[in-house]
Amino acid sequence: MSKRYALTLATAVAVILVPQAVWATAWQALAGAQNFDEAIQVEAFLPNELWIHAGDSITWTFPAGEIHSLTFLKPGQVRPSNGTGCPGTTPDQSSFDGSACVNSGSLIDGRTYTVNFPAAGNYKFVCLVHANMTGAVHVLNQSEALPHSQAFYDEQAHTQQAGLLKDGSIQLGLLKTRAQQNPGSQVNAGSGEIVATGGGTQTVSIYRFTPDPIVVNAGDTVEWTNVDPVTSHTVTFGTRPSGPPQPPSANVTVDSDGARHAVLGSPGSSVHSGFLVAEFQDRIGLAQTDIGVTRFRVTFTIPGTFDYLCQIHDQVGMTGRVIVNAAGH
Ligand SMILES: [Cu+2]
């Protein structure tokens, strides 16, 4: 038997024996992205809208240091916290057809999670950590043509990622310039933006305190403001609280304008702002939300070096320092 004949025969046998499922397509997408030093976090599925065939799968890769989940809730299901899950997590290679939720749990640093889609339908997917990180999968019957290829989605993911990272770096640059031009006692504690696609929403957030460090005099009050539309941050001095982020520590009071306030009298003292975050967007038919607590003030009564962090995002480098000089210096 010639080599060529053997090869032809093998191919023919393979074509006859291999079941149709082999032609199911394994699609690829990203959950999250970040810049080189993790300061700018893209809280987005990239791309966040795909058209696939029933029987296909999608594998999401989680390249960032910030956690995300890939979660398909049942239609109309009440959104749970990330810790609660849908409930809990479901294994890699779970199937989703709308009848039971699928949840990867928190993934980071290059982990992957694959979902199979056995039935036609239009399905929303979300990240339980980031409320404005959503997407849609359109699962079509095998007889229908798909509008896009994997190459199209790769290009779209790249373009969306680059656009969001660029927006983030422009914002970070503006914050640094503003802090240089107006040195004072104001610190920005995060910023960001939400953008929409046909499939849902995507967010980019700056996970940095600006300026850092800040230099003030004893007796001064430093004010932190979070201008991110959706992402919470904390300002936490001293002993890092263990476990999930807590409400403000007992030594935090509330100023007449609603901002939180504490007094620090020694560099070892602990104080925790609690969440600083804009309130949820109002929706017709629901009670309007409060104005939210986005500001925290600390009065420093003695000179020294005071280190702090965001309890939620210190793992991606969101830390800061206040240098307090003696009054009059
Ligand atoms: Cu933070």
Coordinates of C-alpha atoms and ligand atoms in Angstrom, one line a residue:
M1 CA 0.0 0.0 0.0
S2 CA 1.5 3.3 -1.0
K3 CA 1.9 6.1 1.5
R4 CA -0.5 8.3 -0.5
Y5 CA -3.2 5.6 -0.6
A6 CA -2.9 5.0 3.1
L7 CA -3.4 8.7 3.8
T8 CA -6.4 8.9 1.5
L9 CA -8.0 5.9 3.1
A10 CA -7.4 7.3 6.6
T11 CA -9.0 10.5 5.6
A12 CA -12.0 8.8 4.1
V13 CA -12.5 6.7 7.2
A14 CA -12.3 9.7 9.4
V15 CA -14.9 11.6 7.4
I16 CA -17.3 8.7 7.7
L17 CA -16.8 7.9 11.4
V18 CA -16.4 11.3 13.0
P19 CA -19.7 12.4 14.5
Q20 CA -21.1 15.8 13.6
A21 CA -20.3 17.3 17.0
V22 CA -16.7 17.6 15.9
W23 CA -17.7 20.6 13.7
A24 CA -19.0 22.5 16.7
T25 CA -16.9 25.7 16.9
A26 CA -14.9 26.6 20.0
W27 CA -15.1 30.4 20.2
Q28 CA -12.7 32.5 22.2
A29 CA -13.2 35.8 24.1
L30 CA -11.7 37.8 27.0
A31 CA -13.1 38.7 30.4
G32 CA -11.2 41.9 31.5
A33 CA -7.9 43.5 30.5
Q34 CA -5.4 45.8 32.1
N35 CA -2.4 48.0 31.3
F36 CA 1.2 47.1 32.2
D37 CA 1.1 48.2 35.8
E38 CA -2.5 47.2 36.5
A39 CA -3.5 50.8 37.2
I40 CA -6.1 50.8 34.4
Q41 CA -8.5 48.0 34.5
V42 CA -10.9 47.3 31.6
E43 CA -14.0 45.8 33.3
A44 CA -15.4 44.5 30.1
F45 CA -16.1 41.3 28.1
L46 CA -14.1 41.6 24.9
P47 CA -16.0 41.5 22.6
N48 CA -19.3 41.5 24.6
E49 CA -21.6 40.2 21.8
L50 CA -21.2 37.0 19.8
W51 CA -23.3 35.0 17.4
I52 CA -22.7 31.2 17.5
H53 CA -24.4 28.0 16.6
A54 CA -26.3 25.6 19.0
G55 CA -23.7 23.0 20.0
D56 CA -20.8 25.6 20.0
S57 CA -18.8 26.6 23.1
I58 CA -17.2 29.9 24.1
T59 CA -14.0 29.9 26.2
W60 CA -13.4 33.1 28.1
T61 CA -9.8 34.0 29.3
F62 CA -9.3 36.2 32.3
P63 CA -6.0 38.0 31.8
A64 CA -6.2 40.7 34.5
G65 CA -5.1 40.9 38.1
E66 CA -8.6 42.3 39.0
I67 CA -11.1 39.6 39.6
H68 CA -14.1 39.0 37.3
S69 CA -16.8 36.4 37.0
L70 CA -18.5 35.0 33.9
T71 CA -22.1 34.5 34.9
F72 CA -25.3 33.5 33.1
L73 CA -28.2 34.0 35.4
K74 CA -31.6 32.6 34.5
P75 CA -33.9 35.2 32.8
G76 CA -35.3 37.5 35.4
Q77 CA -33.2 36.0 38.2
V78 CA -32.4 38.4 41.1
R79 CA -28.8 39.5 40.8
P80 CA -26.8 37.9 43.6
S81 CA -23.5 39.1 45.1
N82 CA -20.3 37.6 43.7
G83 CA -19.8 35.8 47.1
T84 CA -23.2 34.2 47.0
G85 CA -22.9 33.2 43.3
C86 CA -25.8 31.9 41.4
P87 CA -25.7 30.2 44.1
G88 CA -22.1 29.0 44.2
T89 CA -20.1 28.2 41.1
T90 CA -20.6 25.7 38.3
P91 CA -17.7 23.6 36.8
D92 CA -15.7 24.5 33.8
Q93 CA -17.4 23.2 30.6
S94 CA -20.9 23.8 32.1
S95 CA -23.8 24.1 29.6
F96 CA -26.3 27.0 29.5
D97 CA -29.7 27.0 27.9
G98 CA -31.5 29.4 30.2
S99 CA -32.9 26.8 32.6
A100 CA -30.1 26.9 35.2
C101 CA -27.5 29.5 36.0
V102 CA -23.9 29.1 35.2
N103 CA -21.1 30.9 37.2
S104 CA -17.4 30.7 36.9
G105 CA -16.7 32.4 40.2
S106 CA -13.8 34.9 40.5
L107 CA -11.0 34.2 38.0
I108 CA -7.8 36.1 37.4
D109 CA -4.2 35.8 35.9
G110 CA -4.9 33.9 32.7
R111 CA -7.4 31.3 34.0
T112 CA -10.1 30.2 31.5
Y113 CA -13.7 29.1 31.7
T114 CA -15.7 27.4 28.9
V115 CA -19.5 27.3 28.5
N116 CA -21.3 25.1 26.1
F117 CA -24.5 26.3 24.4
P118 CA -26.8 23.3 23.4
A119 CA -29.9 25.3 22.5
A120 CA -30.8 28.3 20.4
G121 CA -31.6 31.5 22.2
N122 CA -30.4 35.0 23.2
Y123 CA -28.6 35.0 26.5
K124 CA -27.3 37.8 28.7
F125 CA -24.0 37.3 30.6
V126 CA -22.6 39.4 33.4
C127 CA -19.7 39.8 35.8
L128 CA -21.0 39.6 39.4
V129 CA -18.2 41.8 40.5
H130 CA -18.7 44.7 38.1
A131 CA -22.3 45.8 37.5
N132 CA -21.6 47.5 34.1
M133 CA -19.7 44.5 32.6
T134 CA -22.3 42.7 30.6
G135 CA -22.7 41.0 27.2
A136 CA -24.9 38.9 25.0
V137 CA -24.6 35.6 23.2
H138 CA -27.0 34.9 20.2
V139 CA -27.2 31.1 19.8
L140 CA -28.6 30.4 16.3
N141 CA -29.8 27.1 14.8
Q142 CA -27.2 25.3 12.8
S143 CA -29.1 26.0 9.5
E144 CA -28.6 29.8 10.0
A145 CA -25.5 31.6 8.8
L146 CA -23.3 33.3 11.4
P147 CA -22.5 36.9 10.7
H148 CA -18.9 37.0 12.0
S149 CA -15.7 34.9 12.2
Q150 CA -13.3 34.4 15.2
A151 CA -10.9 36.8 13.4
F152 CA -13.6 39.5 13.5
Y153 CA -14.2 39.0 17.2
D154 CA -10.4 39.0 17.9
E155 CA -10.1 42.3 16.0
Q156 CA -13.2 43.7 17.8
A157 CA -11.8 42.6 21.2
H158 CA -8.5 44.3 20.4
T159 CA -10.1 47.5 19.2
Q160 CA -12.4 47.7 22.3
Q161 CA -9.6 47.0 24.7
A162 CA -7.3 49.5 23.1
G163 CA -10.0 52.2 23.1
L164 CA -10.9 51.6 26.8
L165 CA -7.2 51.5 27.9
K166 CA -6.6 54.8 25.9
D167 CA -9.6 56.5 27.6
G168 CA -8.2 55.3 31.0
S169 CA -4.7 56.6 30.3
I170 CA -6.1 60.0 29.2
Q171 CA -8.0 60.2 32.4
L172 CA -5.1 59.2 34.5
G173 CA -2.9 61.8 32.7
L174 CA -5.5 64.5 33.3
L175 CA -5.7 63.6 37.0
K176 CA -1.9 63.8 37.4
T177 CA -1.7 67.1 35.6
R178 CA -4.5 68.6 37.6
A179 CA -2.8 67.5 40.9
Q180 CA 0.5 69.1 39.7
Q181 CA -1.2 72.4 38.7
N182 CA -3.3 72.6 41.9
P183 CA -1.2 71.2 44.8
G184 CA -3.4 71.2 47.8
S185 CA -5.1 68.6 50.0
Q186 CA -7.3 66.9 47.4
V187 CA -6.7 63.3 46.4
N188 CA -8.6 61.5 43.6
A189 CA -9.6 58.0 44.7
G190 CA -10.3 56.4 41.4
S191 CA -12.2 57.4 38.3
G192 CA -13.6 55.7 35.2
E193 CA -16.3 55.6 32.5
I194 CA -19.0 53.3 31.2
V195 CA -19.5 52.8 27.5
A196 CA -22.2 50.9 25.6
T197 CA -22.1 48.5 22.7
G198 CA -25.0 46.7 21.0
G199 CA -24.5 43.8 23.4
G200 CA -24.3 45.6 26.7
T201 CA -22.0 47.8 28.7
Q202 CA -18.2 48.0 29.3
T203 CA -16.3 50.0 31.9
V204 CA -12.8 51.2 32.4
S205 CA -11.5 52.2 35.8
I206 CA -8.4 53.9 37.2
Y207 CA -7.2 52.0 40.3
R208 CA -4.9 54.7 41.6
F209 CA -4.8 57.5 44.2
T210 CA -3.7 60.8 42.6
P211 CA -1.5 62.5 43.6
D212 CA 0.6 60.0 45.4
P213 CA 2.2 60.8 47.7
I214 CA 0.5 64.0 48.9
V215 CA 2.4 66.4 51.2
V216 CA 0.5 68.5 53.7
N217 CA 1.1 70.2 57.1
A218 CA 0.1 69.1 60.5
G219 CA -3.5 70.4 61.2
D220 CA -4.5 70.0 57.5
T221 CA -7.4 67.9 56.3
V222 CA -6.9 65.7 53.2
E223 CA -10.0 65.0 51.2
W224 CA -10.4 61.9 49.0
T225 CA -13.0 61.8 46.2
N226 CA -14.0 58.8 44.1
V227 CA -15.3 60.0 40.7
D228 CA -15.7 56.5 39.2
P229 CA -19.4 56.0 38.1
V230 CA -19.6 52.5 39.5
T231 CA -16.5 51.1 41.2
S232 CA -16.1 51.3 45.0
H233 CA -12.9 52.2 46.7
T234 CA -11.8 52.5 50.3
V235 CA -9.2 54.7 52.1
T236 CA -7.8 52.5 54.8
F237 CA -5.0 53.5 57.2
G238 CA -3.2 51.2 59.7
T239 CA -4.1 47.6 60.3
R240 CA -5.7 46.2 57.1
P241 CA -9.2 44.9 58.1
S242 CA -9.4 41.1 57.4
G243 CA -12.1 39.5 55.4
P244 CA -14.5 41.4 53.0
P245 CA -14.4 45.2 53.1
Q246 CA -16.2 46.5 56.2
P247 CA -18.4 49.5 56.9
P248 CA -16.6 52.6 58.2
S249 CA -14.5 52.1 61.4
A250 CA -15.9 53.4 64.7
N251 CA -13.6 56.5 64.6
V252 CA -15.3 57.8 61.4
T253 CA -17.8 60.6 61.8
V254 CA -20.0 62.3 59.2
D255 CA -19.7 65.9 58.2
S256 CA -22.7 68.1 57.7
D257 CA -22.4 67.7 53.9
G258 CA -22.5 63.9 54.2
A259 CA -18.7 63.3 53.6
R260 CA -17.1 60.9 56.1
H261 CA -14.3 62.3 58.4
A262 CA -11.7 61.0 60.8
V263 CA -8.8 62.4 62.8
L264 CA -5.4 60.7 62.8
G265 CA -3.1 61.5 65.7
S266 CA -0.3 58.9 65.0
P267 CA 1.1 57.1 62.0
G268 CA 0.2 53.7 63.5
S269 CA -3.5 54.5 64.0
S270 CA -6.1 52.7 62.0
V271 CA -9.1 54.2 60.2
H272 CA -11.2 52.7 57.5
S273 CA -13.5 54.9 55.3
G274 CA -15.9 52.1 54.2
F275 CA -17.0 52.1 50.6
L276 CA -16.7 55.3 48.7
V277 CA -18.9 55.0 45.6
A278 CA -21.5 56.7 43.5
E279 CA -25.0 55.5 44.0
F280 CA -26.7 53.1 41.5
Q281 CA -28.3 54.6 38.5
D282 CA -32.0 55.5 39.0
R283 CA -34.6 53.4 37.2
I284 CA -38.2 54.2 36.4
G285 CA -40.5 52.3 38.8
L286 CA -37.9 52.1 41.6
A287 CA -37.4 54.5 44.5
Q288 CA -34.6 56.9 43.6
T289 CA -31.3 56.3 45.3
D290 CA -29.5 58.5 47.8
I291 CA -26.8 60.8 46.7
G292 CA -24.2 58.4 47.9
V293 CA -20.9 58.8 49.8
T294 CA -18.0 59.5 47.5
R295 CA -15.8 61.6 49.9
F296 CA -13.7 60.9 52.9
R297 CA -11.6 63.4 54.9
V298 CA -8.8 62.9 57.4
T299 CA -7.4 65.6 59.6
F300 CA -3.7 64.9 60.5
T301 CA -2.8 66.4 63.8
I302 CA 0.9 65.5 64.0
P303 CA 3.8 65.2 61.5
G304 CA 4.7 61.8 60.1
T305 CA 4.3 59.4 57.2
F306 CA 0.9 57.8 56.9
D307 CA 0.5 54.9 54.5
Y308 CA -2.9 53.8 53.3
L309 CA -4.5 51.5 50.8
C310 CA -7.8 50.6 49.0
Q311 CA -8.9 47.5 50.7
I312 CA -10.6 46.3 47.5
H313 CA -7.8 47.0 45.0
D314 CA -4.5 47.0 46.9
Q315 CA -3.6 43.8 45.1
V316 CA -3.4 45.8 41.8
G317 CA -1.3 48.5 43.4
M318 CA -3.9 50.9 44.7
T319 CA -2.0 52.2 47.7
G320 CA -1.0 55.7 48.9
R321 CA 1.0 57.8 51.3
V322 CA 0.4 61.1 53.2
I323 CA 3.5 63.0 54.3
V324 CA 2.6 65.4 57.1
N325 CA 5.2 68.1 57.8
A326 CA 5.3 70.2 61.0
A327 CA 2.9 73.2 60.7
G328 CA 4.6 76.2 59.2
H329 CA 7.2 74.2 57.2
Ligands
CU1 CU -10.1 50.5 45.0

